[in-house]
XYZ file of N, CA and C in Angstrom:
576
model
N 175.249 198.929 340.316
C 174.472 198.871 341.536
C 174.977 197.703 342.388
N 175.212 197.940 343.643
C 175.742 196.930 344.549
C 174.673 195.886 344.874
N 175.102 194.643 344.927
C 174.195 193.554 345.290
C 174.227 193.363 346.793
N 173.086 193.109 347.369
C 173.041 192.816 348.795
C 173.166 191.306 349.000
N 173.462 190.912 350.219
C 173.548 189.486 350.542
C 172.209 188.806 350.280
N 171.116 189.513 350.566
C 169.783 188.944 350.329
C 169.542 188.722 348.840
N 169.983 189.666 348.004
C 169.846 189.504 346.547
C 170.647 188.307 346.059
N 171.867 188.170 346.568
C 172.728 187.058 346.163
C 172.108 185.732 346.589
N 171.628 185.689 347.820
C 170.992 184.464 348.330
C 169.791 184.096 347.464
N 168.960 185.065 347.143
C 167.776 184.810 346.322
C 168.183 184.304 344.932
N 169.213 184.899 344.356
C 169.689 184.478 343.040
C 170.178 183.028 343.080
N 170.876 182.656 344.152
C 171.344 181.281 344.309
C 170.150 180.326 344.430
N 169.173 180.699 345.242
C 167.990 179.854 345.429
C 167.242 179.649 344.116
N 167.061 180.726 343.368
C 166.311 180.620 342.115
C 167.087 179.845 341.055
N 168.386 180.081 340.956
C 169.208 179.335 339.994
C 169.236 177.854 340.371
N 169.377 177.577 341.665
C 169.389 176.195 342.129
C 168.089 175.479 341.817
N 166.979 176.153 342.055
C 165.690 175.522 341.785
C 165.543 175.221 340.299
N 165.890 176.173 339.454
C 165.785 175.955 338.008
C 166.608 174.751 337.568
N 167.836 174.671 338.037
C 168.706 173.551 337.657
C 168.192 172.217 338.196
N 167.852 172.194 339.462
C 167.422 170.937 340.068
C 166.065 170.515 339.516
N 165.204 171.473 339.222
C 163.916 171.151 338.609
C 164.141 170.494 337.253
N 165.046 171.043 336.489
C 165.299 170.558 335.128
C 166.160 169.286 335.108
N 167.193 169.241 335.942
C 168.184 168.161 335.857
C 168.059 167.107 336.948
N 167.429 167.451 338.059
C 167.350 166.530 339.187
C 168.426 166.836 340.214
N 168.203 166.353 341.419
C 169.111 166.609 342.533
C 170.473 165.959 342.303
N 170.468 164.681 341.937
C 171.722 163.940 341.801
C 172.593 164.470 340.666
N 171.982 164.972 339.615
C 172.751 165.438 338.455
C 173.143 166.907 338.536
N 172.778 167.588 339.610
C 173.116 168.995 339.768
C 174.144 169.135 340.893
N 175.267 169.710 340.561
C 176.320 169.894 341.568
C 176.265 171.313 342.141
N 176.947 171.503 343.238
C 177.086 172.837 343.822
C 177.802 173.750 342.829
N 178.778 173.208 342.113
C 179.469 173.990 341.076
C 178.486 174.494 340.023
N 177.561 173.620 339.615
C 176.556 174.005 338.612
C 175.690 175.154 339.127
N 175.257 175.044 340.369
C 174.395 176.083 340.952
C 175.157 177.402 341.059
N 176.387 177.341 341.544
C 177.192 178.560 341.675
C 177.366 179.229 340.308
N 177.689 178.443 339.293
C 177.873 179.000 337.950
C 176.580 179.614 337.421
N 175.466 178.922 337.602
C 174.181 179.441 337.114
C 173.778 180.721 337.836
N 174.145 180.824 339.112
C 173.814 182.018 339.893
C 174.807 183.151 339.676
N 175.923 182.842 339.015
C 176.944 183.866 338.777
C 177.721 184.223 340.027
N 177.939 183.209 340.892
C 178.702 183.430 342.125
C 179.797 182.369 342.208
N 180.727 182.591 343.101
C 181.753 181.586 343.354
C 181.199 180.536 344.313
N 181.864 179.377 344.348
C 181.474 178.354 345.328
C 181.636 178.885 346.743
N 182.647 179.684 346.944
C 182.871 180.262 348.273
C 181.668 181.114 348.689
N 181.146 181.906 347.757
C 179.971 182.725 348.051
C 178.766 181.843 348.347
N 178.600 180.796 347.575
C 177.486 179.884 347.811
C 177.600 179.275 349.206
N 178.797 178.835 349.572
C 178.993 178.228 350.892
C 178.904 179.252 352.022
N 179.070 180.522 351.716
C 178.851 181.565 352.717
C 177.367 181.588 353.111
N 176.507 181.350 352.119
C 175.056 181.401 352.354
C 174.468 180.063 352.803
N 175.088 178.955 352.393
C 174.536 177.624 352.671
C 175.667 176.678 353.078
N 175.414 175.844 354.071
C 176.428 174.910 354.570
C 176.783 173.826 353.561
N 175.906 173.542 352.652
C 176.144 172.495 351.665
C 174.929 172.323 350.781
N 174.988 171.316 349.948
C 173.924 171.075 348.978
C 172.591 170.760 349.667
N 172.627 169.986 350.737
C 171.386 169.648 351.439
C 170.730 170.890 352.041
N 171.534 171.745 352.663
C 170.985 172.989 353.226
C 170.463 173.894 352.124
N 171.176 173.941 351.002
C 170.737 174.738 349.857
C 169.381 174.271 349.365
N 169.220 172.974 349.194
C 167.957 172.472 348.646
C 166.804 172.673 349.618
N 167.061 172.543 350.916
C 166.014 172.819 351.899
C 165.565 174.271 351.841
N 166.530 175.196 351.786
C 166.207 176.627 351.691
C 165.545 176.951 350.356
N 166.008 176.297 349.306
C 165.448 176.513 347.975
C 163.966 176.124 347.949
N 163.628 175.002 348.552
C 162.227 174.584 348.581
C 161.389 175.455 349.512
N 161.994 175.959 350.564
C 161.269 176.885 351.440
C 160.905 178.149 350.654
N 161.847 178.636 349.863
C 161.605 179.807 349.012
C 160.513 179.502 347.982
N 160.592 178.343 347.341
C 159.582 177.958 346.353
C 158.222 177.747 347.008
N 158.216 177.265 348.237
C 156.970 177.082 348.967
C 156.215 178.398 349.081
N 156.921 179.449 349.450
C 156.283 180.764 349.575
C 155.707 181.223 348.238
N 156.472 181.040 347.162
C 155.998 181.439 345.834
C 154.790 180.614 345.409
N 154.865 179.304 345.643
C 153.772 178.418 345.242
C 152.500 178.705 346.033
N 152.629 178.932 347.332
C 151.435 179.207 348.137
C 150.780 180.525 347.724
N 151.576 181.497 347.332
C 151.005 182.758 346.832
C 150.229 182.511 345.546
N 150.770 181.665 344.680
C 150.071 181.342 343.430
C 148.788 180.562 343.715
N 148.870 179.621 344.636
C 147.716 178.802 344.993
C 146.595 179.664 345.578
N 146.952 180.670 346.351
C 145.940 181.562 346.936
C 145.123 182.256 345.850
N 145.687 182.399 344.667
C 144.967 183.021 343.555
C 143.818 182.150 343.053
N 143.848 180.846 343.360
C 142.755 179.962 342.960
C 141.435 180.398 343.572
N 141.486 180.973 344.762
C 140.257 181.349 345.460
C 139.620 182.596 344.881
N 140.401 183.413 344.204
C 139.879 184.692 343.708
C 138.706 184.495 342.751
N 138.852 183.707 341.676
C 137.700 183.553 340.779
C 136.575 182.726 341.390
N 136.897 181.942 342.428
C 135.893 181.068 343.016
C 134.839 181.843 343.803
N 135.249 182.902 344.469
C 134.302 183.719 345.213
C 133.467 182.927 346.214
N 134.051 181.897 346.839
C 133.323 181.129 347.842
C 132.515 179.971 347.288
N 132.586 179.712 345.999
C 131.857 178.605 345.374
C 132.816 177.427 345.205
N 132.551 176.286 345.872
C 133.492 175.173 345.787
C 133.669 174.619 344.373
N 132.609 174.647 343.566
C 132.762 174.147 342.196
C 133.649 175.078 341.381
N 133.549 176.373 341.627
C 134.439 177.320 340.933
C 135.875 177.155 341.413
N 136.052 176.808 342.687
C 137.390 176.582 343.220
C 138.059 175.413 342.494
N 137.354 174.285 342.372
C 137.980 173.143 341.692
C 138.211 173.439 340.215
N 137.325 174.215 339.613
C 137.545 174.615 338.208
C 138.848 175.414 338.100
N 139.043 176.353 339.028
C 140.243 177.191 339.000
C 141.501 176.365 339.244
N 141.435 175.427 340.176
C 142.595 174.585 340.500
C 143.060 173.827 339.261
N 142.143 173.143 338.611
C 142.547 172.285 337.503
C 142.764 173.059 336.203
N 142.121 174.205 336.057
C 142.419 175.054 334.895
C 143.843 175.588 335.001
N 144.223 176.013 336.210
C 145.587 176.507 336.420
C 146.599 175.384 336.228
N 146.275 174.202 336.724
C 147.157 173.054 336.558
C 147.337 172.709 335.075
N 146.251 172.702 334.316
C 146.347 172.401 332.877
C 147.184 173.450 332.154
N 146.999 174.703 332.512
C 147.772 175.786 331.902
C 149.253 175.644 332.238
N 149.549 175.366 333.497
C 150.932 175.174 333.942
C 151.554 173.979 333.221
N 150.809 172.876 333.130
C 151.327 171.654 332.502
C 151.583 171.834 331.005
N 150.890 172.758 330.385
C 151.071 172.999 328.951
C 152.250 173.928 328.665
N 152.840 174.503 329.703
C 153.945 175.438 329.489
C 155.212 174.670 329.097
N 156.059 175.288 328.263
C 157.288 174.613 327.829
C 158.192 174.272 329.014
N 158.734 173.082 328.999
C 159.660 172.667 330.042
C 159.006 172.180 331.322
N 157.674 172.043 331.332
C 156.987 171.599 332.540
C 157.378 170.169 332.867
N 157.727 169.935 334.127
C 158.153 168.605 334.567
C 157.418 168.167 335.834
N 156.272 168.736 336.095
C 155.513 168.366 337.283
C 155.935 169.178 338.490
N 155.463 168.766 339.634
C 155.774 169.445 340.886
C 157.213 169.146 341.292
N 157.991 170.201 341.481
C 159.359 170.023 341.942
C 159.416 169.379 343.317
N 158.447 169.684 344.166
C 158.393 169.092 345.507
C 158.205 167.579 345.406
N 157.277 167.162 344.569
C 156.997 165.735 344.415
C 158.170 165.017 343.764
N 158.725 165.609 342.727
C 159.837 164.965 342.019
C 161.048 164.792 342.938
N 161.349 165.803 343.727
C 162.478 165.685 344.658
C 162.209 164.631 345.735
N 160.988 164.558 346.208
C 160.646 163.544 347.202
C 160.846 162.154 346.626
N 160.446 161.957 345.397
C 160.637 160.655 344.755
C 162.131 160.360 344.568
N 162.871 161.353 344.136
C 164.302 161.153 343.913
C 165.031 160.850 345.223
N 164.561 161.422 346.309
C 165.213 161.250 347.611
C 164.430 160.312 348.526
N 163.691 159.388 347.941
C 162.814 158.495 348.703
C 163.551 157.703 349.780
N 164.800 157.367 349.548
C 165.564 156.580 350.513
C 166.130 157.424 351.660
N 165.894 158.742 351.616
C 166.423 159.653 352.642
C 165.274 160.392 353.323
N 164.527 159.712 354.197
C 163.321 160.317 354.774
C 163.555 161.582 355.585
N 164.762 161.777 356.124
C 165.032 162.955 356.945
C 165.727 164.081 356.180
N 165.832 163.936 354.875
C 166.500 164.960 354.059
C 165.696 166.264 354.141
N 166.368 167.413 354.203
C 165.656 168.698 354.282
C 164.654 168.920 353.134
N 164.948 168.380 351.969
C 164.010 168.526 350.842
C 162.731 167.745 351.096
N 162.853 166.568 351.675
C 161.671 165.757 351.989
C 160.838 166.441 353.062
N 161.507 167.006 354.064
C 160.816 167.714 355.143
C 160.055 168.914 354.586
N 160.704 169.669 353.707
C 160.061 170.856 353.137
C 158.928 170.465 352.194
N 159.094 169.387 351.441
C 158.020 168.923 350.555
C 156.791 168.530 351.369
N 157.014 167.851 352.492
C 155.903 167.485 353.371
C 155.189 168.728 353.881
N 155.962 169.701 354.359
C 155.352 170.953 354.843
C 154.540 171.621 353.752
N 155.072 171.645 352.528
C 154.380 172.296 351.421
C 153.066 171.587 351.097
N 153.124 170.285 350.941
C 151.908 169.539 350.569
C 150.853 169.635 351.670
N 151.283 169.605 352.938
C 150.328 169.786 354.033
C 149.721 171.190 354.022
N 150.535 172.192 353.705
C 150.030 173.567 353.643
C 148.979 173.704 352.544
N 149.215 173.093 351.391
C 148.242 173.153 350.293
C 146.955 172.444 350.711
N 147.084 171.265 351.310
C 145.902 170.515 351.735
C 145.108 171.289 352.778
N 145.808 171.889 353.735
C 145.114 172.686 354.769
C 144.448 173.909 354.156
N 145.118 174.533 353.196
C 144.525 175.694 352.528
C 143.241 175.281 351.815
N 143.302 174.170 351.070
C 142.097 173.680 350.394
C 140.988 173.381 351.406
N 141.350 172.730 352.520
C 140.360 172.440 353.556
C 139.726 173.698 354.110
N 140.537 174.721 354.314
C 140.014 175.999 354.799
C 139.069 176.654 353.806
N 139.425 176.597 352.536
C 138.560 177.163 351.505
C 137.230 176.409 351.431
N 137.301 175.089 351.510
C 136.084 174.273 351.450
C 135.228 174.464 352.698
N 135.857 174.635 353.855
C 135.111 174.907 355.089
C 134.392 176.242 354.981
N 135.078 177.234 354.389
C 134.449 178.549 354.208
C 133.251 178.462 353.265
N 133.261 177.476 352.372
C 132.132 177.250 351.454
C 131.033 176.419 352.114
N 131.270 176.042 353.374
C 130.323 175.258 354.167
C 130.069 173.857 353.599
N 131.090 173.271 353.002
C 130.976 171.887 352.553
C 131.122 170.969 353.758
N 130.359 169.886 353.803
C 130.565 168.926 354.889
C 131.899 168.206 354.691
N 132.567 167.900 355.773
C 133.836 167.175 355.765
C 134.892 167.814 354.848
N 135.169 169.096 355.051
C 136.101 169.776 354.144
C 137.513 169.189 354.152
N 137.975 168.689 355.306
C 139.325 168.117 355.362
C 139.417 166.843 354.530
N 138.379 166.018 354.579
C 138.367 164.775 353.795
C 138.329 165.090 352.303
N 137.536 166.072 351.926
C 137.462 166.453 350.512
C 138.781 167.067 350.064
N 139.409 167.867 350.918
C 140.714 168.453 350.576
C 141.740 167.347 350.338
N 141.722 166.320 351.162
C 142.654 165.198 350.975
C 142.390 164.504 349.633
N 141.129 164.323 349.290
C 140.787 163.691 348.015
C 141.207 164.580 346.839
N 141.047 165.881 346.999
C 141.505 166.797 345.950
C 143.019 166.719 345.784
N 143.754 166.585 346.889
C 145.206 166.434 346.796
C 145.572 165.172 346.020
N 144.838 164.088 346.239
C 145.077 162.872 345.467
C 144.853 163.127 343.974
N 143.803 163.849 343.657
C 143.527 164.166 342.255
C 144.602 165.076 341.656
N 145.032 166.067 342.420
C 146.060 166.998 341.940
C 147.364 166.253 341.681
N 147.808 165.463 342.646
C 149.073 164.734 342.506
C 148.978 163.687 341.401
N 147.888 162.937 341.376
C 147.716 161.925 340.332
C 147.629 162.542 338.953
N 146.948 163.651 338.860
C 146.819 164.367 337.598
C 148.188 164.806 337.087
N 148.990 165.384 337.970
C 150.327 165.819 337.561
C 151.172 164.640 337.087
N 151.111 163.536 337.810
C 151.898 162.361 337.432
C 151.475 161.846 336.059
N 150.183 161.745 335.825
C 149.713 161.217 334.545
C 149.962 162.182 333.390
N 149.845 163.472 333.644
C 150.190 164.440 332.601
C 151.660 164.302 332.239
N 152.509 164.141 333.242
C 153.943 163.995 333.007
C 154.245 162.701 332.249
N 153.613 161.619 332.635
C 153.851 160.324 331.983
C 153.354 160.337 330.536
N 152.134 160.809 330.338
C 151.512 160.770 329.012
C 151.793 162.004 328.160
N 152.338 163.048 328.797
C 152.543 164.333 328.097
C 151.223 164.841 327.512
N 150.171 164.735 328.335
C 148.832 165.103 327.873
C 148.092 165.874 328.962
N 148.015 167.220 328.830
C 147.302 168.029 329.827
C 145.803 167.736 329.913
N 145.270 166.920 329.002
C 143.850 166.568 329.055
C 143.497 165.787 330.321
N 144.495 165.219 330.995
C 144.212 164.541 332.261
C 143.659 165.519 333.292
N 143.928 166.790 333.134
C 143.361 167.786 334.052
C 141.846 167.832 333.930
N 141.319 167.614 332.730
C 139.856 167.597 332.539
C 139.236 166.379 333.234
N 139.900 165.244 333.144
C 139.402 164.057 333.849
C 139.434 164.289 335.362
N 140.491 164.918 335.835
C 140.608 165.188 337.269
C 139.550 166.186 337.730
N 139.293 167.225 336.945
C 138.284 168.203 337.363
C 136.896 167.578 337.358
N 136.637 166.631 336.464
C 135.350 165.932 336.491
C 135.175 165.174 337.808
N 136.226 164.503 338.254
C 136.165 163.804 339.538
C 136.023 164.806 340.685
N 136.712 165.923 340.595
C 136.637 166.948 341.635
C 135.245 167.569 341.715
N 134.618 167.747 340.565
C 133.244 168.285 340.571
C 132.320 167.377 341.366
N 132.493 166.083 341.202
C 131.678 165.126 341.947
C 131.911 165.273 343.447
N 133.162 165.478 343.834
C 133.485 165.630 345.263
C 132.788 166.825 345.896
N 132.653 167.911 345.130
C 132.037 169.121 345.707
C 130.567 169.254 345.360
N 130.000 168.189 344.756
C 128.563 168.170 344.524
C 128.093 168.827 343.251
N 128.957 168.962 342.269
C 128.548 169.525 340.979
C 128.663 168.417 339.939
N 127.656 168.260 339.070
C 127.746 167.216 338.055
C 128.923 167.413 337.108
N 129.428 166.320 336.596
C 130.554 166.386 335.652
C 130.056 166.822 334.278
N 130.989 167.360 333.520
C 130.691 167.729 332.124
C 131.108 166.593 331.231
N 130.422 166.429 330.163
C 130.773 165.379 329.192
C 131.564 165.956 328.057
């Protein structure tokens, strides 16, 4: 079966994300990505001007996938803000317990590229994190919580901090501590 240019591009993006997620930006070469995608460097450069353009497009692709997954948090919540925070942190704990979990690729790349504020990966990470925060704010507004944007920002702090501490301690139980704090934010008592 013939491969289309779109299929090849998608394969490069997915292979690149897997490698960079696992190895980091600096330790992953264009040669590595091309080999993992099963394409030549020439083919990779046909689709992307270079490593920076590749990583920007790769994160844009991951952004779409991540936002689709995040939208699933609202399904079990059914408009209840306490159920929403339960779903957020239950999904985070499940994700963090999966083999090879290394935290948010967006956050890790931003940290790795901290000295390059205009890098396409940093720009895309900012767009992604803002999209998640706005989505949370919209969900909380639909639940008629007062100050939904402020609560969404606080939830983002809990989500990011939770991921960092799970990664540092290798302990998904930090998700339970984070959900307890989140319950307080949305007006539900914490569990002991």
